Structures are given as C-alpha cells and as structure tokens.
PDB file of C-alpha atoms in Angstrom:
ATOM      1  CA  MET V  10     -48.936  56.951   5.234  1.00 71.00           C
ATOM      2  CA  SER V  11     -47.783  59.514   8.182  1.00 77.00           C
ATOM      3  CA  GLU V  12     -44.859  60.772   5.852  1.00 76.00           C
ATOM      4  CA  GLU V  13     -47.372  62.366   3.430  1.00 78.00           C
ATOM      5  CA  VAL V  14     -49.091  64.348   6.399  1.00 83.00           C
ATOM      6  CA  LYS V  15     -48.413  67.831   7.561  1.00 85.00           C
ATOM      7  CA  LYS V  16     -47.411  68.106  11.383  1.00 84.00           C
ATOM      8  CA  ALA V  17     -47.721  64.180  11.231  1.00 83.00           C
ATOM      9  CA  SER V  18     -46.889  64.007  15.190  1.00 82.00           C
ATOM     10  CA  LEU V  19     -49.774  65.842  16.204  1.00 86.00           C
ATOM     11  CA  ASN V  20     -52.435  65.118  13.295  1.00 89.00           C
ATOM     12  CA  VAL V  21     -52.081  61.493  12.776  1.00 87.00           C
ATOM     13  CA  PRO V  22     -52.931  60.709  16.736  1.00 88.00           C
ATOM     14  CA  ARG V  23     -55.536  63.438  16.719  1.00 90.00           C
ATOM     15  CA  ALA V  24     -57.120  61.585  13.542  1.00 90.00           C
ATOM     16  CA  MET V  25     -56.663  58.415  14.871  1.00 87.00           C
ATOM     17  CA  PHE V  26     -58.352  58.917  18.295  1.00 90.00           C
ATOM     18  CA  PHE V  27     -61.466  61.224  16.518  1.00 93.00           C
ATOM     19  CA  SER V  28     -61.774  58.226  14.193  1.00 90.00           C
ATOM     20  CA  LEU V  29     -62.047  55.634  17.110  1.00 88.00           C
ATOM     21  CA  MET V  30     -64.155  57.720  18.983  1.00 93.00           C
ATOM     22  CA  ILE V  31     -66.515  58.050  15.998  1.00 95.00           C
ATOM     23  CA  ASN V  32     -66.387  55.062  14.633  1.00 90.00           C
ATOM     24  CA  GLY V  33     -66.614  53.305  18.048  1.00 91.00           C
ATOM     25  CA  SER V  34     -69.799  54.965  18.949  1.00 94.00           C
ATOM     26  CA  LEU V  35     -71.408  54.183  16.166  1.00 92.00           C
ATOM     27  CA  ALA V  36     -70.542  50.728  16.076  1.00 89.00           C
ATOM     28  CA  LEU V  37     -71.625  50.299  19.677  1.00 93.00           C
ATOM     29  CA  GLY V  38     -74.797  51.938  18.572  1.00 92.00           C
ATOM     30  CA  MET V  39     -75.518  49.820  15.526  1.00 87.00           C
ATOM     31  CA  MET V  40     -74.640  46.474  17.381  1.00 87.00           C
ATOM     32  CA  ILE V  41     -77.369  47.378  20.355  1.00 91.00           C
ATOM     33  CA  ILE V  42     -79.605  47.773  17.322  1.00 87.00           C
ATOM     34  CA  VAL V  43     -79.213  44.958  15.525  1.00 84.00           C
ATOM     35  CA  LEU V  44     -79.262  42.489  18.671  1.00 83.00           C
ATOM     36  CA  ALA V  45     -82.585  44.052  20.012  1.00 86.00           C
ATOM     37  CA  SER V  46     -84.048  43.286  16.651  1.00 82.00           C
ATOM     38  CA  ALA V  47     -82.389  39.819  15.880  1.00 81.00           C
ATOM     39  CA  GLY V  48     -85.639  38.251  17.304  1.00 80.00           C
ATOM     40  CA  ASP V  49     -85.608  34.490  17.313  1.00 82.00           C
ATOM     41  CA  PRO V  50     -82.317  32.775  17.206  1.00 82.00           C
ATOM     42  CA  ALA V  51     -83.543  30.160  14.969  1.00 80.00           C
ATOM     43  CA  ILE V  52     -84.097  32.560  12.083  1.00 78.00           C
ATOM     44  CA  TYR V  53     -80.389  33.152  11.700  1.00 77.00           C
ATOM     45  CA  ALA V  54     -79.155  30.024  13.401  1.00 77.00           C
ATOM     46  CA  GLY V  55     -78.471  28.190  10.114  1.00 75.00           C
ATOM     47  CA  SER V  56     -77.054  31.096   7.973  1.00 77.00           C
ATOM     48  CA  SER V  57     -73.293  32.257   7.387  1.00 76.00           C
ATOM     49  CA  TYR V  58     -74.078  35.844   7.343  1.00 81.00           C
ATOM     50  CA  PRO V  59     -76.882  36.307  10.304  1.00 85.00           C
ATOM     51  CA  PHE V  60     -77.181  39.929   9.554  1.00 85.00           C
ATOM     52  CA  ILE V  61     -79.174  39.345   6.113  1.00 88.00           C
ATOM     53  CA  PRO V  62     -82.107  36.998   7.799  1.00 88.00           C
ATOM     54  CA  ILE V  63     -82.242  39.788  10.519  1.00 88.00           C
ATOM     55  CA  PHE V  64     -82.870  42.336   8.172  1.00 87.00           C
ATOM     56  CA  ALA V  65     -85.371  40.310   6.324  1.00 88.00           C
ATOM     57  CA  ASN V  66     -86.959  39.549   9.463  1.00 87.00           C
ATOM     58  CA  VAL V  67     -87.258  43.298  10.564  1.00 87.00           C
ATOM     59  CA  PHE V  68     -88.146  44.757   7.431  1.00 88.00           C
ATOM     60  CA  GLN V  69     -90.475  41.659   6.457  1.00 88.00           C
ATOM     61  CA  SER V  70     -89.392  42.389   2.963  1.00 90.00           C
ATOM     62  CA  ASN V  71     -86.744  40.532   1.044  1.00 90.00           C
ATOM     63  CA  ALA V  72     -86.221  43.581  -1.336  1.00 92.00           C
ATOM     64  CA  ALA V  73     -85.765  46.103   1.772  1.00 92.00           C
ATOM     65  CA  ALA V  74     -83.307  43.554   3.339  1.00 90.00           C
ATOM     66  CA  THR V  75     -81.298  43.265  -0.118  1.00 92.00           C
ATOM     67  CA  GLY V  76     -81.051  47.051  -0.210  1.00 93.00           C
ATOM     68  CA  VAL V  77     -79.568  47.420   3.039  1.00 90.00           C
ATOM     69  CA  THR V  78     -76.922  44.596   2.418  1.00 91.00           C
ATOM     70  CA  ALA V  79     -76.407  46.060  -0.873  1.00 94.00           C
ATOM     71  CA  VAL V  80     -75.130  49.125   1.335  1.00 92.00           C
ATOM     72  CA  ILE V  81     -72.893  47.506   3.463  1.00 89.00           C
ATOM     73  CA  LEU V  82     -71.316  45.647   0.669  1.00 90.00           C
ATOM     74  CA  VAL V  83     -70.672  49.078  -1.136  1.00 93.00           C
ATOM     75  CA  ILE V  84     -68.781  50.036   2.400  1.00 89.00           C
ATOM     76  CA  GLN V  85     -66.756  46.784   2.677  1.00 86.00           C
ATOM     77  CA  PHE V  86     -65.808  47.385  -0.857  1.00 89.00           C
ATOM     78  CA  VAL V  87     -64.748  51.138  -0.163  1.00 89.00           C
ATOM     79  CA  THR V  88     -63.246  49.610   3.466  1.00 86.00           C
ATOM     80  CA  THR V  89     -60.970  47.438   1.241  1.00 86.00           C
ATOM     81  CA  ILE V  90     -59.678  49.927  -1.060  1.00 89.00           C
ATOM     82  CA  GLY V  91     -58.877  51.907   2.218  1.00 86.00           C
ATOM     83  CA  GLY V  92     -56.964  48.916   3.341  1.00 84.00           C
ATOM     84  CA  LEU V  93     -55.430  47.767   0.055  1.00 87.00           C
ATOM     85  CA  ALA V  94     -53.830  51.620  -0.131  1.00 88.00           C
ATOM     86  CA  SER V  95     -52.366  51.332   3.445  1.00 86.00           C
ATOM     87  CA  ALA V  96     -51.039  47.942   3.163  1.00 86.00           C
ATOM     88  CA  SER V  97     -49.477  48.673  -0.309  1.00 90.00           C
ATOM     89  CA  ARG V  98     -48.123  52.009   0.963  1.00 89.00           C
ATOM     90  CA  MET V  99     -46.582  50.160   4.024  1.00 87.00           C
ATOM     91  CA  VAL V 100     -45.250  47.284   1.880  1.00 90.00           C
ATOM     92  CA  TRP V 101     -43.395  50.054  -0.350  1.00 91.00           C
ATOM     93  CA  SER V 102     -42.078  51.567   2.322  1.00 89.00           C
ATOM     94  CA  PHE V 103     -40.249  48.765   4.165  1.00 88.00           C
ATOM     95  CA  SER V 104     -39.009  47.976   0.442  1.00 90.00           C
ATOM     96  CA  ARG V 105     -37.489  51.514   0.054  1.00 90.00           C
ATOM     97  CA  ASP V 106     -35.691  50.917   3.385  1.00 88.00           C
ATOM     98  CA  ARG V 107     -34.546  47.573   2.117  1.00 88.00           C
ATOM     99  CA  GLY V 108     -36.194  45.501   4.834  1.00 87.00           C
ATOM    100  CA  LEU V 109     -38.526  42.949   2.672  1.00 88.00           C
ATOM    101  CA  PRO V 110     -37.379  40.213   0.127  1.00 90.00           C
ATOM    102  CA  GLY V 111     -37.401  41.688  -3.434  1.00 90.00           C
ATOM    103  CA  TRP V 112     -37.211  45.047  -2.160  1.00 90.00           C
ATOM    104  CA  SER V 113     -35.642  46.182  -5.302  1.00 91.00           C
ATOM    105  CA  LEU V 114     -38.644  45.600  -7.255  1.00 92.00           C
ATOM    106  CA  LEU V 115     -41.154  46.506  -4.567  1.00 91.00           C
ATOM    107  CA  SER V 116     -39.777  49.412  -4.363  1.00 91.00           C
ATOM    108  CA  GLN V 117     -39.989  50.770  -7.832  1.00 92.00           C
ATOM    109  CA  VAL V 118     -42.781  53.330  -8.793  1.00 91.00           C
ATOM    110  CA  ASP V 119     -44.378  53.683 -11.902  1.00 89.00           C
ATOM    111  CA  SER V 120     -42.960  56.532 -13.694  1.00 88.00           C
ATOM    112  CA  ARG V 121     -46.344  57.405 -15.275  1.00 89.00           C
ATOM    113  CA  SER V 122     -49.283  56.859 -12.867  1.00 88.00           C
ATOM    114  CA  THR V 123     -46.373  57.568  -9.512  1.00 88.00           C
ATOM    115  CA  ILE V 124     -48.118  54.296  -8.300  1.00 90.00           C
ATOM    116  CA  PRO V 125     -46.140  51.326  -6.476  1.00 92.00           C
ATOM    117  CA  LEU V 126     -47.885  48.781  -8.663  1.00 93.00           C
ATOM    118  CA  ALA V 127     -45.229  46.035  -7.728  1.00 93.00           C
ATOM    119  CA  ALA V 128     -46.258  46.658  -4.247  1.00 92.00           C
ATOM    120  CA  ILE V 129     -50.127  46.682  -4.852  1.00 93.00           C
ATOM    121  CA  ALA V 130     -49.969  43.420  -6.920  1.00 93.00           C
ATOM    122  CA  LEU V 131     -47.876  41.529  -3.819  1.00 92.00           C
ATOM    123  CA  VAL V 132     -50.852  42.696  -1.539  1.00 89.00           C
ATOM    124  CA  THR V 133     -53.474  41.878  -3.659  1.00 90.00           C
ATOM    125  CA  ILE V 134     -52.196  38.686  -4.769  1.00 90.00           C
ATOM    126  CA  ALA V 135     -51.345  38.063  -0.847  1.00 84.00           C
ATOM    127  CA  GLY V 136     -54.921  38.618   0.294  1.00 80.00           C
ATOM    128  CA  CYS V 137     -56.529  36.378  -2.346  1.00 81.00           C
ATOM    129  CA  LEU V 138     -54.597  33.804  -1.644  1.00 78.00           C
ATOM    130  CA  LEU V 139     -55.389  33.955   2.042  1.00 73.00           C
ATOM    131  CA  SER V 140     -59.034  33.628   1.411  1.00 72.00           C
ATOM    132  CA  LEU V 141     -58.561  30.511  -0.336  1.00 70.00           C
ATOM    133  CA  ILE V 142     -58.024  28.736   3.298  1.00 62.00           C
ATOM    134  CA  ASN V 143     -59.987  29.369   6.359  1.00 54.00           C
ATOM    135  CA  VAL V 144     -57.524  31.647   8.625  1.00 53.00           C
ATOM    136  CA  GLY V 145     -59.751  32.526  11.094  1.00 50.00           C
ATOM    137  CA  SER V 146     -58.864  35.706  12.125  1.00 50.00           C
ATOM    138  CA  ALA V 147     -55.494  35.794  10.721  1.00 49.00           C
ATOM    139  CA  LEU V 148     -55.577  39.580   9.619  1.00 53.00           C
ATOM    140  CA  LEU V 149     -57.219  40.749  12.758  1.00 54.00           C
ATOM    141  CA  GLU V 150     -54.493  38.814  14.576  1.00 52.00           C
ATOM    142  CA  ALA V 151     -51.807  40.219  12.536  1.00 58.00           C
ATOM    143  CA  LEU V 152     -52.985  43.878  13.070  1.00 58.00           C
ATOM    144  CA  PHE V 153     -53.557  43.033  17.115  1.00 56.00           C
ATOM    145  CA  SER V 154     -49.905  41.659  17.294  1.00 62.00           C
ATOM    146  CA  SER V 155     -48.225  44.542  15.407  1.00 64.00           C
ATOM    147  CA  TYR V 156     -49.945  46.896  17.599  1.00 62.00           C
ATOM    148  CA  LEU V 157     -48.591  44.794  20.387  1.00 68.00           C
ATOM    149  CA  ILE V 158     -44.929  44.745  19.491  1.00 72.00           C
ATOM    150  CA  CYS V 159     -45.001  48.778  19.263  1.00 73.00           C
ATOM    151  CA  CYS V 160     -47.022  48.762  22.656  1.00 74.00           C
ATOM    152  CA  SER V 161     -44.042  46.811  24.079  1.00 76.00           C
ATOM    153  CA  LEU V 162     -41.470  48.392  22.878  1.00 72.00           C
ATOM    154  CA  LEU V 163     -42.809  51.826  24.062  1.00 75.00           C
ATOM    155  CA  LEU V 164     -43.734  50.528  27.471  1.00 75.00           C
ATOM    156  CA  TYR V 165     -39.789  49.268  27.559  1.00 73.00           C
ATOM    157  CA  ARG V 166     -38.451  52.308  26.911  1.00 73.00           C
ATOM    158  CA  ARG V 167     -40.700  54.344  29.179  1.00 75.00           C
ATOM    159  CA  VAL V 168     -39.746  52.240  31.926  1.00 77.00           C
ATOM    160  CA  LYS V 169     -36.212  52.452  31.325  1.00 73.00           C
ATOM    161  CA  GLY V 170     -36.564  56.342  30.994  1.00 74.00           C
ATOM    162  CA  GLN V 171     -35.074  56.101  27.183  1.00 68.00           C
ATOM    163  CA  VAL V 172     -37.634  58.588  26.066  1.00 71.00           C
ATOM    164  CA  GLY V 173     -36.807  62.177  26.594  1.00 63.00           C
ATOM    165  CA  MET V 174     -38.244  65.660  25.743  1.00 61.00           C
ATOM    166  CA  PRO V 175     -37.986  66.971  21.859  1.00 57.00           C
ATOM    167  CA  ALA V 176     -34.874  68.505  21.010  1.00 49.00           C
ATOM    168  CA  ALA V 177     -34.907  72.483  20.235  1.00 45.00           C
ATOM    169  CA  ASP V 178     -32.927  71.828  16.892  1.00 45.00           C
ATOM    170  CA  GLY V 179     -35.950  69.165  16.147  1.00 49.00           C
ATOM    171  CA  ASP V 180     -33.638  66.364  14.771  1.00 48.00           C
ATOM    172  CA  THR V 181     -35.201  63.789  12.804  1.00 51.00           C
ATOM    173  CA  THR V 182     -32.290  61.858  11.939  1.00 51.00           C
ATOM    174  CA  SER V 183     -32.595  57.892  12.210  1.00 54.00           C
ATOM    175  CA  GLU V 184     -29.667  58.196  14.912  1.00 58.00           C
ATOM    176  CA  ALA V 185     -31.353  60.587  16.775  1.00 60.00           C
ATOM    177  CA  PRO V 186     -32.760  59.572  20.166  1.00 68.00           C
ATOM    178  CA  TYR V 187     -36.106  59.249  21.043  1.00 71.00           C
ATOM    179  CA  THR V 188     -38.264  62.020  21.985  1.00 77.00           C
ATOM    180  CA  TRP V 189     -41.777  62.655  22.756  1.00 76.00           C
ATOM    181  CA  GLY V 190     -44.280  63.996  20.558  1.00 77.00           C
ATOM    182  CA  PRO V 191     -46.925  66.441  21.450  1.00 81.00           C
ATOM    183  CA  TRP V 192     -49.626  63.902  21.712  1.00 78.00           C
ATOM    184  CA  HIS V 193     -48.507  61.479  24.747  1.00 79.00           C
ATOM    185  CA  LEU V 194     -49.269  60.618  28.216  1.00 80.00           C
ATOM    186  CA  LYS V 195     -46.564  61.522  31.099  1.00 78.00           C
ATOM    187  CA  GLY V 196     -45.387  60.048  34.155  1.00 80.00           C
ATOM    188  CA  LYS V 197     -47.277  57.121  35.602  1.00 84.00           C
ATOM    189  CA  PHE V 198     -50.641  57.485  33.624  1.00 87.00           C
ATOM    190  CA  GLY V 199     -48.883  56.695  30.374  1.00 86.00           C
ATOM    191  CA  ILE V 200     -47.098  53.932  31.710  1.00 88.00           C
ATOM    192  CA  LEU V 201     -50.488  52.568  33.037  1.00 90.00           C
ATOM    193  CA  ASN V 202     -51.660  53.328  29.841  1.00 87.00           C
ATOM    194  CA  ASN V 203     -49.069  51.131  28.039  1.00 88.00           C
ATOM    195  CA  VAL V 204     -49.603  48.054  30.422  1.00 92.00           C
ATOM    196  CA  PHE V 205     -53.263  47.941  30.069  1.00 92.00           C
ATOM    197  CA  ALA V 206     -52.992  47.969  26.139  1.00 89.00           C
ATOM    198  CA  CYS V 207     -50.536  45.325  26.293  1.00 90.00           C
ATOM    199  CA  GLY V 208     -52.582  43.110  28.501  1.00 90.00           C
ATOM    200  CA  TYR V 209     -55.729  43.583  26.366  1.00 88.00           C
ATOM    201  CA  LEU V 210     -53.746  42.481  23.165  1.00 85.00           C
ATOM    202  CA  ILE V 211     -51.835  39.683  24.484  1.00 88.00           C
ATOM    203  CA  PHE V 212     -55.557  38.572  25.483  1.00 88.00           C
ATOM    204  CA  ILE V 213     -56.657  39.116  21.895  1.00 82.00           C
ATOM    205  CA  CYS V 214     -53.891  37.609  20.141  1.00 80.00           C
ATOM    206  CA  PHE V 215     -53.986  34.464  22.280  1.00 84.00           C
ATOM    207  CA  PHE V 216     -57.706  33.655  21.919  1.00 82.00           C
ATOM    208  CA  SER V 217     -57.527  34.833  17.971  1.00 79.00           C
ATOM    209  CA  PHE V 218     -55.615  31.809  17.360  1.00 80.00           C
ATOM    210  CA  TRP V 219     -58.385  29.567  18.543  1.00 82.00           C
ATOM    211  CA  PRO V 220     -60.964  27.867  16.129  1.00 80.00           C
ATOM    212  CA  ALA V 221     -64.331  29.591  15.982  1.00 74.00           C
ATOM    213  CA  GLN V 222     -66.526  26.312  16.821  1.00 75.00           C
ATOM    214  CA  THR V 223     -66.578  22.498  17.824  1.00 79.00           C
ATOM    215  CA  PRO V 224     -66.140  19.802  17.126  1.00 84.00           C
ATOM    216  CA  VAL V 225     -62.629  21.169  14.966  1.00 80.00           C
ATOM    217  CA  THR V 226     -62.484  19.676  11.374  1.00 80.00           C
ATOM    218  CA  ALA V 227     -59.841  20.672   8.681  1.00 76.00           C
ATOM    219  CA  ALA V 228     -62.794  22.747   7.130  1.00 72.00           C
ATOM    220  CA  THR V 229     -63.152  24.600  10.456  1.00 73.00           C
ATOM    221  CA  MET V 230     -59.632  25.077  11.634  1.00 78.00           C
ATOM    222  CA  ASN V 231     -58.378  28.426  12.537  1.00 77.00           C
ATOM    223  CA  TYR V 232     -54.936  28.161  10.328  1.00 77.00           C
ATOM    224  CA  SER V 233     -53.752  32.050  11.738  1.00 77.00           C
ATOM    225  CA  SER V 234     -51.374  30.077  14.138  1.00 79.00           C
ATOM    226  CA  LEU V 235     -49.518  28.231  11.126  1.00 80.00           C
ATOM    227  CA  VAL V 236     -49.842  31.535   9.009  1.00 79.00           C
ATOM    228  CA  THR V 237     -48.300  33.650  11.488  1.00 80.00           C
ATOM    229  CA  GLY V 238     -45.847  31.182  12.579  1.00 84.00           C
ATOM    230  CA  ALA V 239     -44.631  30.520   9.041  1.00 86.00           C
ATOM    231  CA  VAL V 240     -44.365  34.236   8.655  1.00 84.00           C
ATOM    232  CA  VAL V 241     -42.383  35.112  12.145  1.00 86.00           C
ATOM    233  CA  LEU V 242     -40.009  32.068  11.076  1.00 92.00           C
ATOM    234  CA  PHE V 243     -39.373  33.544   7.482  1.00 91.00           C
ATOM    235  CA  SER V 244     -38.758  36.768   9.075  1.00 88.00           C
ATOM    236  CA  ILE V 245     -36.194  35.598  11.262  1.00 91.00           C
ATOM    237  CA  VAL V 246     -34.249  33.447   8.766  1.00 93.00           C
ATOM    238  CA  TYR V 247     -34.467  36.152   6.409  1.00 90.00           C
ATOM    239  CA  TYR V 248     -33.110  38.723   8.666  1.00 90.00           C
ATOM    240  CA  LEU V 249     -30.618  36.768   9.935  1.00 91.00           C
ATOM    241  CA  LEU V 250     -29.177  35.514   6.539  1.00 89.00           C
ATOM    242  CA  TRP V 251     -29.820  38.405   4.033  1.00 87.00           C
ATOM    243  CA  ALA V 252     -31.587  41.769   5.651  1.00 86.00           C
ATOM    244  CA  LYS V 253     -29.090  42.427   8.351  1.00 85.00           C
ATOM    245  CA  ARG V 254     -26.379  43.407   5.618  1.00 86.00           C
ATOM    246  CA  THR V 255     -28.899  45.869   3.894  1.00 85.00           C
ATOM    247  CA  TYR V 256     -31.290  47.068   6.333  1.00 84.00           C
ATOM    248  CA  GLN V 257     -29.922  49.918   8.174  1.00 80.00           C
ATOM    249  CA  GLY V 258     -33.149  51.651   9.501  1.00 76.00           C
ATOM    250  CA  PRO V 259     -35.561  53.826   8.011  1.00 77.00           C
ATOM    251  CA  ILE V 260     -34.532  56.037   5.391  1.00 74.00           C
ATOM    252  CA  VAL V 261     -35.027  59.794   6.446  1.00 69.00           C
ATOM    253  CA  GLU V 262     -36.559  61.808   3.456  1.00 66.00           C
ATOM    254  CA  VAL V 263     -35.526  65.437   3.691  1.00 61.00           C
ATOM    255  CA  ARG V 264     -37.349  68.081   1.289  1.00 60.00           C
ATOM    256  CA  LEU V 265     -35.081  70.741  -0.098  1.00 55.00           C
TER     257      LEU V 265
END
C-alpha cells in the first residue's frame, strides 16, 4: 500500500512508529486492567473466551458483559476488513510483478469497481479454509517470519556496507543500488537494532510452532508448522520450475 502514499519513505515509517506507540500503550493499559480485574481463575478457567466471564464478573451483569463484548466484535470486524484489504493488495502487487501462481488472473482489476476482485476472493477463501483446522498461531507466525526475512536481509546488507546514501537524482528503478531513506538509524545503533529484532523474531517464530497445551491430540495440535512448511516447499518448487522465467523483480510504476 506504500505505492499509494505520498512521500512513502517518510510517512509510512512514521505512521508505523506512532501506531505502534499508541496501540502498544493502550494494549498495555488494557492488559493491566483486565488482569487486575480477573478475579478467581475458576470463573474463566473452562471458557474458550476468558474475557467474557471476566466482564460478567466485573460488571455483575450479563447485559453489560454482552454490550462490551459486542464492541470488541465490532472492532474485530473492522480489523478483519483492514487485514483483508492489506493482504489482497499485497497479493495483487506480487501478481502484477508476476511472482505468484495464476498472476495473469490475480493481477486483473475490475473495470467498473477498480477493485482486484480475484485477489480479494483468493485471500477470503484462504482465510476461511485455514479457519477449518487448528493452525494455532499460523497467521501470526507468518507475519513474524516475513518480518524476520526483511530484517535479516537488511542486517546482512548493513554489515556488508551495501546500502548507501540516497543519490541526488532520486533514481527509483529496480536496477538502482540500495540507498537509505530519511527514516533510519545510522552506524552501530542501526546494526544493534537489527540484531535485536532478528533475535526477537527468531524466538517468537520458534515457539509459535508449538502446541498451546498438553497433552497434545489431533484436535489441539498446532498445525502451523505443516502449513508453513507446505507453503515454503511449494514456493521453492514454483520458483525453480516456473517463476524464475517470468519474475524479474518489482515493476516500477512511473506517473506521467
């Protein structure tokens, strides 16, 4: 979505930073309040959604608990719409660059609505299919693993000195060398930041494959490792057999 943002190299990192600060602070405050009000663990021990009996115990009213839960459901719905828009936009972008199977169909944009309907349908169907099995934190693991790949590549190029300062002509072609944007940490502090990020992501990714409870049964098994492994294996085979002949890197759009 950065392609649609003016001065993306500055505004996108700024939006990410302040979103993290604001939402992280609010989430920490909410977590402290919920834990302080949780009460006796026996109240919510057998519930699939512990926050609901916690609300009922705090308000001493099922109606109030239902109202607060409804607010959370609305927020979750809005979040899902945002995630769907982001994921489908990413699918469309990779398809436009000829980097996904079926890119000729997924890159199409409906002439009337100017919306990539095929990409949206694919993301929606994939999300529904994943919800049919217990994949644990597969989506969260995929999110963190994608961050880990980016951080690892950036750390490698930092150490090798392969990222320079921006050129005066503002070259943005795919063959241009890597240059820093206006939002970055210079020198050893940037390297330390990337090392910490990679270490944290490795820790998160490793434990995201484990089941959430014991004993482990077919119903409680975390199948995120199976899903992730299948996607990685398919991606490697697809690239070696087909994609390397069609994918030439990101397509740079130029406004005239």
